Coordinates of N, CA and C in Angstrom, one line a residue:
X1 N -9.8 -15.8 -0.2 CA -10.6 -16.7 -1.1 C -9.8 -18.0 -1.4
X2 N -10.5 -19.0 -1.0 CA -9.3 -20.6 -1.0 C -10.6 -21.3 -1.8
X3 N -10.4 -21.4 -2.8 CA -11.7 -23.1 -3.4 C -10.8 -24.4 -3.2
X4 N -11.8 -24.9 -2.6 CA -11.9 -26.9 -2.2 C -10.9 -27.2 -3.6
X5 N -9.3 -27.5 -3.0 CA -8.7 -27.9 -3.7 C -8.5 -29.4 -4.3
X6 N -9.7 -30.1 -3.4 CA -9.9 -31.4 -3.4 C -11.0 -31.4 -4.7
X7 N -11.6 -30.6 -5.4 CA -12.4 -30.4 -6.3 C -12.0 -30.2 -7.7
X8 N -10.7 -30.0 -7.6 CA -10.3 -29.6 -8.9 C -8.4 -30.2 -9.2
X9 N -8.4 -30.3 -10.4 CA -6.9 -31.0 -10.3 C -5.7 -29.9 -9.8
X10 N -4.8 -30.3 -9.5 CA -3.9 -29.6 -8.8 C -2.5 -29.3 -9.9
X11 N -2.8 -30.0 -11.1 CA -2.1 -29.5 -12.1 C -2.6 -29.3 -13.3
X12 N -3.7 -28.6 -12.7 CA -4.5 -27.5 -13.7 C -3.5 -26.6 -14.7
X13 N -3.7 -26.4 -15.6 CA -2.4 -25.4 -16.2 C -2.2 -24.3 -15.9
X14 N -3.8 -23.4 -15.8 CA -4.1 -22.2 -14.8 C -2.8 -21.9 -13.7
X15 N -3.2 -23.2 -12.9 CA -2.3 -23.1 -11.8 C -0.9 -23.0 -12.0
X16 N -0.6 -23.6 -13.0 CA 0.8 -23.1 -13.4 C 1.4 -21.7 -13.9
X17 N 0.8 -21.2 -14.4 CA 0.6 -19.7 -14.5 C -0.1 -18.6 -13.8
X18 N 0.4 -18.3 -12.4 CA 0.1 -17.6 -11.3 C -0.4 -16.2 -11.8
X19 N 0.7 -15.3 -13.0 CA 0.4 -14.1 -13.2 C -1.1 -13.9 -14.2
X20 N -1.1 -15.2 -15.0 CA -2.0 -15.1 -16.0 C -3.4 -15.4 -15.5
X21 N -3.4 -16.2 -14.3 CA -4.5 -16.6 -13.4 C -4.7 -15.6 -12.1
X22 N -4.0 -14.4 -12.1 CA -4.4 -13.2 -10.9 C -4.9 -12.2 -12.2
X23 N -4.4 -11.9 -13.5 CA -5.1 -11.7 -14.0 C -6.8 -11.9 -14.5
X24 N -6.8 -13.0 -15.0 CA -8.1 -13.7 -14.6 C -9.0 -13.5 -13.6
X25 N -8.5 -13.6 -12.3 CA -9.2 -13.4 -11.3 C -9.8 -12.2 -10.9
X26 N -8.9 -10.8 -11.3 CA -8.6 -9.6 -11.5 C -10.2 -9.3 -12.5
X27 N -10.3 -9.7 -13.4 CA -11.4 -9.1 -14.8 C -12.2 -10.0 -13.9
X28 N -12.4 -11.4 -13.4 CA -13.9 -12.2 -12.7 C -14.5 -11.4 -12.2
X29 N -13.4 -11.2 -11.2 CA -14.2 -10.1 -9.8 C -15.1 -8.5 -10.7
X30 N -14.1 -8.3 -11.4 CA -14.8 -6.8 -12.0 C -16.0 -7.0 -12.6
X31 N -16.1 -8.1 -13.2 CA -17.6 -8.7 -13.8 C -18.7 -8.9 -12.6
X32 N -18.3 -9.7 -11.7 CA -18.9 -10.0 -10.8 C -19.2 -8.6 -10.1
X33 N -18.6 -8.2 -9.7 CA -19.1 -6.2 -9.0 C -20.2 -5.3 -10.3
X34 N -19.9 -5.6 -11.2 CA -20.6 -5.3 -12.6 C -22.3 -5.8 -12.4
X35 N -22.5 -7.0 -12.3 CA -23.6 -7.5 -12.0 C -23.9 -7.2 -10.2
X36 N -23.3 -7.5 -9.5 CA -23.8 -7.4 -8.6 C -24.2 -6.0 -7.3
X37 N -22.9 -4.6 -8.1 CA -22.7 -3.9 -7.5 C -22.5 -2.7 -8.3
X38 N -23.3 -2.3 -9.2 CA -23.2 -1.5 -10.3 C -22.7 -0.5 -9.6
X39 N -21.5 0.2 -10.0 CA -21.2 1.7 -9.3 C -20.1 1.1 -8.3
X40 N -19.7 0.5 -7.9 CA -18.6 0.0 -7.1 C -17.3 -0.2 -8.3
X41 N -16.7 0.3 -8.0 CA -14.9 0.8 -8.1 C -13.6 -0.4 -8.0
X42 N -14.5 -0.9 -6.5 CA -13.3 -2.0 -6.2 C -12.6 -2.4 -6.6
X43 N -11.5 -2.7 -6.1 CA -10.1 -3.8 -7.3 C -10.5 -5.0 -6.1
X44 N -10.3 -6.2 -6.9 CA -9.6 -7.4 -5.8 C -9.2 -7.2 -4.9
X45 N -8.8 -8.0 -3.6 CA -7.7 -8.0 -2.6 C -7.3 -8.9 -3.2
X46 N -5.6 -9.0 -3.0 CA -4.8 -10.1 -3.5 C -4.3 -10.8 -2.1
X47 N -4.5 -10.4 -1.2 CA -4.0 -11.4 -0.2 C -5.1 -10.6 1.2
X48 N -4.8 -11.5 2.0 CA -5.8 -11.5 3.3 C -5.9 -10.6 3.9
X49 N -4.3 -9.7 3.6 CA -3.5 -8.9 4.8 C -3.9 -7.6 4.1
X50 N -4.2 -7.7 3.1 CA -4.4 -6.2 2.3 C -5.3 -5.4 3.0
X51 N -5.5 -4.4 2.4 CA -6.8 -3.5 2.7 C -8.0 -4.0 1.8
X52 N -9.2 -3.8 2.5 CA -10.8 -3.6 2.5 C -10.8 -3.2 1.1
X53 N -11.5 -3.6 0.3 CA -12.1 -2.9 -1.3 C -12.6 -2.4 -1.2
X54 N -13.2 -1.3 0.0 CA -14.0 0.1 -0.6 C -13.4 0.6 0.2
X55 N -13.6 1.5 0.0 CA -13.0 3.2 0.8 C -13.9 3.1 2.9
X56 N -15.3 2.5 2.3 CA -15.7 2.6 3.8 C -14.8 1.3 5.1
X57 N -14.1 0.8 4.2 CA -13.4 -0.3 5.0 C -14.5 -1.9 5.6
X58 N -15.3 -1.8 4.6 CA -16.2 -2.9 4.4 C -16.0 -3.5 3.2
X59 N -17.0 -4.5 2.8 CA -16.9 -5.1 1.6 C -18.7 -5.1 1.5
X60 N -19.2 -5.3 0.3 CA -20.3 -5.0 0.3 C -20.7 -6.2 -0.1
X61 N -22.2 -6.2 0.7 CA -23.0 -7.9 0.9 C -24.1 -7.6 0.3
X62 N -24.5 -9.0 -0.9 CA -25.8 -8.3 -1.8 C -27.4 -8.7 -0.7
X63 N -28.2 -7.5 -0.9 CA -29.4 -7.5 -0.1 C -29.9 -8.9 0.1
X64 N -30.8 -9.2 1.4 CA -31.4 -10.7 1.5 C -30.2 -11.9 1.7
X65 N -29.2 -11.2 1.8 CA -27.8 -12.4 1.9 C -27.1 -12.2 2.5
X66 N -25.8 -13.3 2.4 CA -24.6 -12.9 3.0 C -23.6 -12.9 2.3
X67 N -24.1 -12.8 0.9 CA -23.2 -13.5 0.0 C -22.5 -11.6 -0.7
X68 N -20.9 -11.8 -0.5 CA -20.5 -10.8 -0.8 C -19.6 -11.3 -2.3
X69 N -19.2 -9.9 -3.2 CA -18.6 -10.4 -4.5 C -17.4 -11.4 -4.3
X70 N -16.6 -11.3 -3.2 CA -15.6 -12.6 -2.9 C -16.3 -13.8 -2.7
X71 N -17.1 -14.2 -2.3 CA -18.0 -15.5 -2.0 C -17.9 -16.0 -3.5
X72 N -18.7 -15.1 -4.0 CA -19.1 -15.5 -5.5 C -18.1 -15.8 -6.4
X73 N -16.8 -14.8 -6.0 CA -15.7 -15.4 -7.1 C -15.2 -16.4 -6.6
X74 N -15.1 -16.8 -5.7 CA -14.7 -18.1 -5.1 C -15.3 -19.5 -5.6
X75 N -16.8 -19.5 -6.0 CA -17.7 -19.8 -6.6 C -17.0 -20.4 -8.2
X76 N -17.0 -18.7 -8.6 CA -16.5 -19.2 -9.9 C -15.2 -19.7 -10.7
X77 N -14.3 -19.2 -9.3 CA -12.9 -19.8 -9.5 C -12.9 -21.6 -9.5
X78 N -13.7 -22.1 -8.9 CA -14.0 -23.2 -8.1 C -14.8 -23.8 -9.2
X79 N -15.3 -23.0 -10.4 CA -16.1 -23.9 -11.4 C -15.3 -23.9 -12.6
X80 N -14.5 -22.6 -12.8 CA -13.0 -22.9 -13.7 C -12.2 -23.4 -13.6
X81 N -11.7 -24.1 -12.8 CA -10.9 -24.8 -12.2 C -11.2 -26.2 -12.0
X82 N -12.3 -26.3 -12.1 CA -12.8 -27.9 -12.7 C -13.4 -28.1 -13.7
X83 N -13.1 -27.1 -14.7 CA -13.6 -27.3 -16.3 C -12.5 -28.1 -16.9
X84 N -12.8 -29.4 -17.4 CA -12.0 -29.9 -17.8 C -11.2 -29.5 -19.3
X85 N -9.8 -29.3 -19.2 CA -8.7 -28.6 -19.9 C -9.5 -29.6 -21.4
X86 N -9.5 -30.5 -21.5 CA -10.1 -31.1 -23.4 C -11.3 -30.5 -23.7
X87 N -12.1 -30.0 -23.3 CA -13.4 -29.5 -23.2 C -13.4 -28.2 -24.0
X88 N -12.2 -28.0 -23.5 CA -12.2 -26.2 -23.4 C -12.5 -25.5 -25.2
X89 N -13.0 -24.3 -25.2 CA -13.5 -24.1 -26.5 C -12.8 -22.9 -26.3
X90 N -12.0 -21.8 -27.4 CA -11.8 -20.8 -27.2 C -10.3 -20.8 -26.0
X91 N -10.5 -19.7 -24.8 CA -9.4 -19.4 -24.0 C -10.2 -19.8 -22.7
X92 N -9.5 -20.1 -21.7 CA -9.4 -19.8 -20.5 C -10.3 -18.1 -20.2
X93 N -9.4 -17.5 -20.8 CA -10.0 -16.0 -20.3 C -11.6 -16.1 -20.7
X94 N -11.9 -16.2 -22.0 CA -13.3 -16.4 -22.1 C -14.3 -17.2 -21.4
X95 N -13.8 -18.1 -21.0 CA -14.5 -19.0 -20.2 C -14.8 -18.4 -18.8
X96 N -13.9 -18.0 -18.4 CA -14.0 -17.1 -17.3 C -14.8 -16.3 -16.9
X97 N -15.3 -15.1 -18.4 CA -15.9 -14.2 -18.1 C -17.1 -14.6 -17.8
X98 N -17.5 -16.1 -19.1 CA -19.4 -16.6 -18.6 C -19.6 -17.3 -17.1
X99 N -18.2 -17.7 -16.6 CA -18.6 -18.3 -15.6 C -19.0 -17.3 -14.7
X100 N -18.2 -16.3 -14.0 CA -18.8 -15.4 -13.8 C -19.7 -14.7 -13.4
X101 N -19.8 -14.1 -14.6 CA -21.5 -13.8 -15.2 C -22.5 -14.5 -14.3
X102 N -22.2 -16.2 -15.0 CA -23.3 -16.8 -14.4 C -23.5 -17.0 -13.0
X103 N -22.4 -16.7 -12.2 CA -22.5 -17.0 -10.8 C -23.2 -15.9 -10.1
X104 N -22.5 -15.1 -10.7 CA -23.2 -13.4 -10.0 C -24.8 -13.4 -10.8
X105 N -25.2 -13.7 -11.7 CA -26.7 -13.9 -11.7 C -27.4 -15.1 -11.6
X106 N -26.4 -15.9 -10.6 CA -27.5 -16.9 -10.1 C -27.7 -16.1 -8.6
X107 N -26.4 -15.7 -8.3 CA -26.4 -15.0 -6.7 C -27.5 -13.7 -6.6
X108 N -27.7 -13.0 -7.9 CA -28.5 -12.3 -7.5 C -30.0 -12.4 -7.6
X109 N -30.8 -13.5 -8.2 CA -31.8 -14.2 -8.5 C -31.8 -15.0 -6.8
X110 N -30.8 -15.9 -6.6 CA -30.9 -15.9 -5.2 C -31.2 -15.2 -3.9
X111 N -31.0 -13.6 -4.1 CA -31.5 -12.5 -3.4 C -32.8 -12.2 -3.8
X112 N -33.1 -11.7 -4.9 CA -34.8 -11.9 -5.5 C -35.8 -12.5 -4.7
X113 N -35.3 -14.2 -4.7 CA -36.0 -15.1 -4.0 C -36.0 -14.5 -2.8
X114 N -35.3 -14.6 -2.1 CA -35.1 -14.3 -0.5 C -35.6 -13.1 0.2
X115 N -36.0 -11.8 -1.2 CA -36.3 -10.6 -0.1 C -38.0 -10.9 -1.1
X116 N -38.6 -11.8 -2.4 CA -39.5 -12.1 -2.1 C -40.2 -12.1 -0.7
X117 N -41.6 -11.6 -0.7 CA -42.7 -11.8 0.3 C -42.1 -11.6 1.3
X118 N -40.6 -11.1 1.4 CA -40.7 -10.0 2.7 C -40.7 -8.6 2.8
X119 N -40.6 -8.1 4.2 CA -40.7 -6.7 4.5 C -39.4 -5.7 3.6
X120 N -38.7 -6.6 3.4 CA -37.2 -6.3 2.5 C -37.6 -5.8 0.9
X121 N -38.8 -6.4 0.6 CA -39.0 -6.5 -0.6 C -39.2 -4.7 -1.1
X122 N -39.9 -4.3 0.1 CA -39.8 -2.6 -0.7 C -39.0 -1.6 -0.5
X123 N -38.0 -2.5 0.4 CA -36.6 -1.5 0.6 C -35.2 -1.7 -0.6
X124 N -35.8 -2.5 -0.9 CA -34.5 -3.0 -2.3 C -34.9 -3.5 -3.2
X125 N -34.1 -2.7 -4.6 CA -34.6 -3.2 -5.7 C -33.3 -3.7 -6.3
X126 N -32.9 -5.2 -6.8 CA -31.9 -5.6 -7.5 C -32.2 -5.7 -8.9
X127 N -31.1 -4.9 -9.1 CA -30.9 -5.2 -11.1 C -29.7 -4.9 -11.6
X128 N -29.1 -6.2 -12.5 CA -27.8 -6.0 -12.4 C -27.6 -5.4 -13.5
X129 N -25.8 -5.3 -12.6 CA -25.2 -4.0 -13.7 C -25.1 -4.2 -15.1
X130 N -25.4 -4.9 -15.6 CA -25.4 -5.3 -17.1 C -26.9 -5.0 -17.7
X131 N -27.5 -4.3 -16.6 CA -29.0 -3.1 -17.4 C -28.5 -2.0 -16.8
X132 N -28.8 -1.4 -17.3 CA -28.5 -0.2 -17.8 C -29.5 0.7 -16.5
X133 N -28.9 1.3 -15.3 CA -30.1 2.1 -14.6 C -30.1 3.4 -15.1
X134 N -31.1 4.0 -14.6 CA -31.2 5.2 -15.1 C -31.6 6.7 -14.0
X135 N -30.8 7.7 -14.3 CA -30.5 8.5 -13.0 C -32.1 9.3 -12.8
X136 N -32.1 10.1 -11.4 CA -33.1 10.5 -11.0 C -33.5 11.4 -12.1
X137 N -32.6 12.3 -12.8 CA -33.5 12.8 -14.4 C -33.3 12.8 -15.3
X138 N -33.5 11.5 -15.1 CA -33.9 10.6 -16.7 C -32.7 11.2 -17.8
X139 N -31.3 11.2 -17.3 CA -30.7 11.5 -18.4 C -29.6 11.1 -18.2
X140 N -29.2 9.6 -17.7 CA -28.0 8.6 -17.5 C -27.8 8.6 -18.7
X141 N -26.3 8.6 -18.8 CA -25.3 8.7 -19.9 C -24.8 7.3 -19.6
X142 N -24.2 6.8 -20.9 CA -23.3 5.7 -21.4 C -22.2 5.6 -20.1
X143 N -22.1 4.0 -19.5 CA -20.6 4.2 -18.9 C -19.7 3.5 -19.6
X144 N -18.9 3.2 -19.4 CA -17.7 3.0 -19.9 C -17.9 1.6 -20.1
X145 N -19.2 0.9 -19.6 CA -19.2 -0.8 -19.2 C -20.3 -1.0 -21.0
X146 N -20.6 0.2 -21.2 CA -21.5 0.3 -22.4 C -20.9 0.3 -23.5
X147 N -19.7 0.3 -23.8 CA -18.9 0.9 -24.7 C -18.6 -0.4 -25.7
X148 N -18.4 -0.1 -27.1 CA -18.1 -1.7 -27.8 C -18.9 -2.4 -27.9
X149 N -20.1 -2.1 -27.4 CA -20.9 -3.1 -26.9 C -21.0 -4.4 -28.6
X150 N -20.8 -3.8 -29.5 CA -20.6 -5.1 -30.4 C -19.7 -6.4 -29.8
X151 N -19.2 -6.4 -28.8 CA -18.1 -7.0 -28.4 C -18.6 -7.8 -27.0
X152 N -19.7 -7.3 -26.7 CA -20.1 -8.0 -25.5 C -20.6 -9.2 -25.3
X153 N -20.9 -9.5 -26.9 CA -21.4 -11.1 -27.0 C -20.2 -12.4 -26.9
X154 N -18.8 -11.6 -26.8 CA -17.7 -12.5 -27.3 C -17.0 -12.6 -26.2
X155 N -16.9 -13.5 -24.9 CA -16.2 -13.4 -24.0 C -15.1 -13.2 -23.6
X156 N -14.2 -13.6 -24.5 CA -12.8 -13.4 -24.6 C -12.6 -12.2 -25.1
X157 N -13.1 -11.2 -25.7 CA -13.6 -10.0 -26.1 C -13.5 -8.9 -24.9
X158 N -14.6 -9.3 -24.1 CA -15.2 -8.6 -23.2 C -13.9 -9.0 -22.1
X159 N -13.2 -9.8 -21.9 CA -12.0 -9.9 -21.3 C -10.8 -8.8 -20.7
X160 N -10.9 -8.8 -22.3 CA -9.7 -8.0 -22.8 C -9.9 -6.5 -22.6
X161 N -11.3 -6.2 -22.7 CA -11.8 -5.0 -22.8 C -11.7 -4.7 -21.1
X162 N -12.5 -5.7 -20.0 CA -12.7 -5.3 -18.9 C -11.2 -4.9 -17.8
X163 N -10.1 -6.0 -18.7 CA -8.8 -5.7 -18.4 C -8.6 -4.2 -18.7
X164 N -8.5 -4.1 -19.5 CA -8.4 -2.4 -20.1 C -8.9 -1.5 -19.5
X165 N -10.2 -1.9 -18.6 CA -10.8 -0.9 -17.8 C -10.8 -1.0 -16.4
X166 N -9.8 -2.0 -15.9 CA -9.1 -2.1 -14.3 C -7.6 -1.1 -14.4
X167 N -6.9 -1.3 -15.9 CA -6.3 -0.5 -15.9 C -6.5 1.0 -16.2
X168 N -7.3 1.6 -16.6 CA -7.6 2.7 -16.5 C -8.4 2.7 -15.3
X169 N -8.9 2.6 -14.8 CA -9.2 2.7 -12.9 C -8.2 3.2 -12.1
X170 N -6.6 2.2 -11.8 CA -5.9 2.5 -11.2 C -5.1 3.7 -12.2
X171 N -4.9 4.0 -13.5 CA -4.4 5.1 -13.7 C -5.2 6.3 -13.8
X172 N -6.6 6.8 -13.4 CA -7.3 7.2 -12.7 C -6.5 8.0 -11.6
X173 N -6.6 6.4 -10.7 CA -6.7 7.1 -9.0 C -5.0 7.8 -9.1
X174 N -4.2 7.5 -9.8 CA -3.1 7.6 -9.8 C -2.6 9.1 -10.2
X175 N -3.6 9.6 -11.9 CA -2.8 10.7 -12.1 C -4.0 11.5 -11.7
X176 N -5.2 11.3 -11.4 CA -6.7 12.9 -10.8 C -6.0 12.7 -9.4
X177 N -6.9 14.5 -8.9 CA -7.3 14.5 -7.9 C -8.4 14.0 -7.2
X178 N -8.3 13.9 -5.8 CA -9.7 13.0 -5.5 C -10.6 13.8 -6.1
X179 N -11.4 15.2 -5.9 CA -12.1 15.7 -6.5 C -12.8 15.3 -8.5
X180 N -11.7 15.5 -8.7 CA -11.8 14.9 -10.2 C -12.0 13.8 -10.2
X181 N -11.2 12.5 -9.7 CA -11.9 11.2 -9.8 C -13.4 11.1 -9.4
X182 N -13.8 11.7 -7.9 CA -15.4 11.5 -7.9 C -15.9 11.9 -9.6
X183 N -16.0 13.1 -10.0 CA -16.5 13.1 -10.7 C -16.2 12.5 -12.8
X184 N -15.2 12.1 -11.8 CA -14.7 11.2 -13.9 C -15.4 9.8 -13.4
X185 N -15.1 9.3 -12.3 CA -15.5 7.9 -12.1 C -17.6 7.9 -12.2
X186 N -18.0 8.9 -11.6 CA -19.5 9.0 -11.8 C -19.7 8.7 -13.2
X187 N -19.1 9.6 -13.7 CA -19.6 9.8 -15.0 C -19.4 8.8 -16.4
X188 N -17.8 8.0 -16.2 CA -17.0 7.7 -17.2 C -17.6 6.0 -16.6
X189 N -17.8 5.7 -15.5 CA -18.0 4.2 -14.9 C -19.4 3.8 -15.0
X190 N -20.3 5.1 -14.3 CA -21.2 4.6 -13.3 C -22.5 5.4 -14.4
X191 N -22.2 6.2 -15.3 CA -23.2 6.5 -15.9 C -24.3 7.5 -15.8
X192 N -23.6 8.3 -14.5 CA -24.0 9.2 -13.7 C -24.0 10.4 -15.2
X193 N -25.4 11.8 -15.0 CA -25.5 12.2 -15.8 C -24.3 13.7 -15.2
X194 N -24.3 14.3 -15.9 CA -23.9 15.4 -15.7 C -24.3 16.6 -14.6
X195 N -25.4 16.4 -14.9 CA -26.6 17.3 -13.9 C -26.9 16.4 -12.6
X196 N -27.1 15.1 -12.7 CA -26.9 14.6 -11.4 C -25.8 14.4 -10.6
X197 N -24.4 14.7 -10.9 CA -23.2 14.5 -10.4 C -23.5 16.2 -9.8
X198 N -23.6 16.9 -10.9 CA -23.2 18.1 -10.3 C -24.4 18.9 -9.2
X199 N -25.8 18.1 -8.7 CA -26.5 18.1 -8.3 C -25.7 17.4 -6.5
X200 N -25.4 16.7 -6.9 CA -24.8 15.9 -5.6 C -23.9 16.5 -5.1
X201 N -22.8 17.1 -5.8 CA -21.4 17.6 -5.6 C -21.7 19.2 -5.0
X202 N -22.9 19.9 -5.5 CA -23.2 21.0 -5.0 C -22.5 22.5 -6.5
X203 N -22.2 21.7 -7.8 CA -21.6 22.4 -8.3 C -22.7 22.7 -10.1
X204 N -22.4 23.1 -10.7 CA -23.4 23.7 -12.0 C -22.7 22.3 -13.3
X205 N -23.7 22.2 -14.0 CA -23.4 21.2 -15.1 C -22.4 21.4 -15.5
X206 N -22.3 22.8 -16.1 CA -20.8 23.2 -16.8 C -19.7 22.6 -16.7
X207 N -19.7 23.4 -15.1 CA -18.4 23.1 -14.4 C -18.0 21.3 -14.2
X208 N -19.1 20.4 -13.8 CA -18.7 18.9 -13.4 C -18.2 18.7 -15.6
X209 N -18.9 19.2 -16.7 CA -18.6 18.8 -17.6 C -17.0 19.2 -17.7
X210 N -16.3 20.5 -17.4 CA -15.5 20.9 -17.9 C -14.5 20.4 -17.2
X211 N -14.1 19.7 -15.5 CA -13.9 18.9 -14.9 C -13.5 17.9 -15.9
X212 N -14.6 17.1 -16.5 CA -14.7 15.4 -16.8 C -13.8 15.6 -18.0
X213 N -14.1 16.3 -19.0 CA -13.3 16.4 -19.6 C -11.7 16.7 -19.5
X214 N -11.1 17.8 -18.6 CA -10.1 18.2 -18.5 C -9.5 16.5 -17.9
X215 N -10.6 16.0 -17.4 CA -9.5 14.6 -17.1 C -9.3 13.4 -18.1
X216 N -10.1 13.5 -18.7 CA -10.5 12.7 -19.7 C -9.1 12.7 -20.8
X217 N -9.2 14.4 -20.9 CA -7.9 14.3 -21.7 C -7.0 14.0 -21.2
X218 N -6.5 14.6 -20.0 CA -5.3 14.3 -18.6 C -5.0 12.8 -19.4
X219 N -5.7 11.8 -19.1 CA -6.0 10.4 -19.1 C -5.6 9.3 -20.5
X220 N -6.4 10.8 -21.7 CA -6.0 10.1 -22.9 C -4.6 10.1 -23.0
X221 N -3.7 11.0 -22.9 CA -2.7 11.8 -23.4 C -1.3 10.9 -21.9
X222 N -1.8 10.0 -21.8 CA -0.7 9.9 -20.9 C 0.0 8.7 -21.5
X223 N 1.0 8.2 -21.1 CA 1.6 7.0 -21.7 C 1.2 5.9 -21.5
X224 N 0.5 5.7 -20.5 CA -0.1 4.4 -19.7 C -1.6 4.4 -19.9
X225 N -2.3 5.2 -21.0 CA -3.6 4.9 -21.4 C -3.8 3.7 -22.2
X226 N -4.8 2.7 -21.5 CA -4.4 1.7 -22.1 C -5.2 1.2 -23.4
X227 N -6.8 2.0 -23.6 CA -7.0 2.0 -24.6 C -6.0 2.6 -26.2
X228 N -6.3 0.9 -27.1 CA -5.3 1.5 -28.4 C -7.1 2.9 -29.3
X229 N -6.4 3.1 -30.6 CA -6.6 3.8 -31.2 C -8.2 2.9 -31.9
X230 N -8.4 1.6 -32.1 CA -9.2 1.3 -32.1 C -10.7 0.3 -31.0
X231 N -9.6 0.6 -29.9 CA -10.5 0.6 -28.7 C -11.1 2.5 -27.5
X232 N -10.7 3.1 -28.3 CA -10.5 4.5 -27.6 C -12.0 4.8 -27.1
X233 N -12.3 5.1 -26.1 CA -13.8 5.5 -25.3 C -14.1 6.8 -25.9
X234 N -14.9 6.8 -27.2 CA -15.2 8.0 -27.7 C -16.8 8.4 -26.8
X235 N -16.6 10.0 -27.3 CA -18.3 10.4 -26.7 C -19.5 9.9 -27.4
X236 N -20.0 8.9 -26.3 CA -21.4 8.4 -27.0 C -22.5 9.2 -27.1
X237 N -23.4 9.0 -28.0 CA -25.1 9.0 -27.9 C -25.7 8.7 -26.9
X238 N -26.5 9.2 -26.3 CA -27.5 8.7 -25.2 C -28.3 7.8 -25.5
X239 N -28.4 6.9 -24.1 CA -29.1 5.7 -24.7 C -30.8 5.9 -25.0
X240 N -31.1 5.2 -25.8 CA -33.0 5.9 -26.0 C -33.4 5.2 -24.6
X241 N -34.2 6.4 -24.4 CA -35.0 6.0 -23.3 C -36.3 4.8 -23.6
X242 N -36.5 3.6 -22.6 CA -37.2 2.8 -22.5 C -38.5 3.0 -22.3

């Protein structure tokens, strides 16, 4: 990902702070997969040479396009990066998050248009991850992207929070088994219900619940959980159904 450096000043302050701005980049992109790829896991690539962000060794391109979630952050790196530093209201990081936002729902309004009045139109349905989908029975649980939601009007807010939830990702994949990750990440991310995880996995409600939890705690209880005491992912209420 390289934005037209001819577009933006070159002694940006951003730019001066490499760690604080891979940061940044780091929460865009997770926003950006949020809206555009609900249920995708991905971390960033940080360099060219890295590995593929999914596990299939692809990257995923939104329907009717070509436009994949790197395109887009590219997009919006390229629009923070020419917001002029006197302007600025709040943080960098907050600014960040609406830019974003906005790019990944103009990109997917862009697909909209495009699989409009075609044959595509009844093979795909886009809605981003910031609604709430709902599993085959009707009994999608809260994910983790739901949580605080008092907090989601405040972008520097939702920052801090989405940081918090890249790092519990990789301490995840770190301290579960794959087994347990499929099913903490369905559940704890993606909003997957109980009965439908355990439906897919081939196993009984119980057992995917007694799973999610035994990780859950794994997870709380470790040193590197990065939720504090008043950010903690408690057990929610189900959302009312629509």
């Amino acid at each position: 990902m390289a934005p037209n450096s001819e577009a933006f000043d070159l002694e940006h302050p951003l730019l001066a702070e490499r760690s604080r701005l891979e940061k940044i980049l780091d929460v865009m992109y997770a926003k950006i997969q949020k809206v555009l790829f609900p249920g995708n896991s991905a971390r960033r690539r940080r360099t060219a040479a890295s590995p593929s962000n999914n596990a299939s060794g692809t990257e995923d391109i939104l329907a009717g396009t070509a436009t994949s979630a790197e395109d887009v952050l590219s997009e919006a790196l390229s629009a923070l990066l020419q917001y002029p530093p006197e302007r600025l209201e709040g943080t960098w990081e907050g600014l960040a998050v609406r830019i974003a936002r906005n790019k990944a729902v103009s990109a997917l309004r862009t697909a909209e248009t495009g699989l409009r009045g075609t044959r595509h139109r009844e093979q795909f349905h886009l809605v981003s991850g910031d609604l709430r989908r709902k599993g085959s029975d009707g009994e999608t649980e809260p994910s983790i992207f739901e949580t605080l939601s008092s907090n989601w009007g405040d972008p520097e807010a939702e920052f801090f929070i989405l940081q918090d939830v890249l790092k519990l990702r990789d301490l995840a994949r770190e301290a579960l088994s794959d087994r347990d990750q499929d099913i903490f990440f369905a559940i704890h991310f993606d909003g997957d219900s109980r009965r439908e995880v355990a439906r897919r996995l081939g196993l009984t409600s119980q057992r995917v619940g007694q799973v999610y939890n035994t990780a859950l705690s794994v997870l709380e209880t470790h040193p590197d959980y990065p939720f504090t005491t008043h950010t903690k992912i408690e057990r929610l209420p189900r959302r009312r159904k629509r």
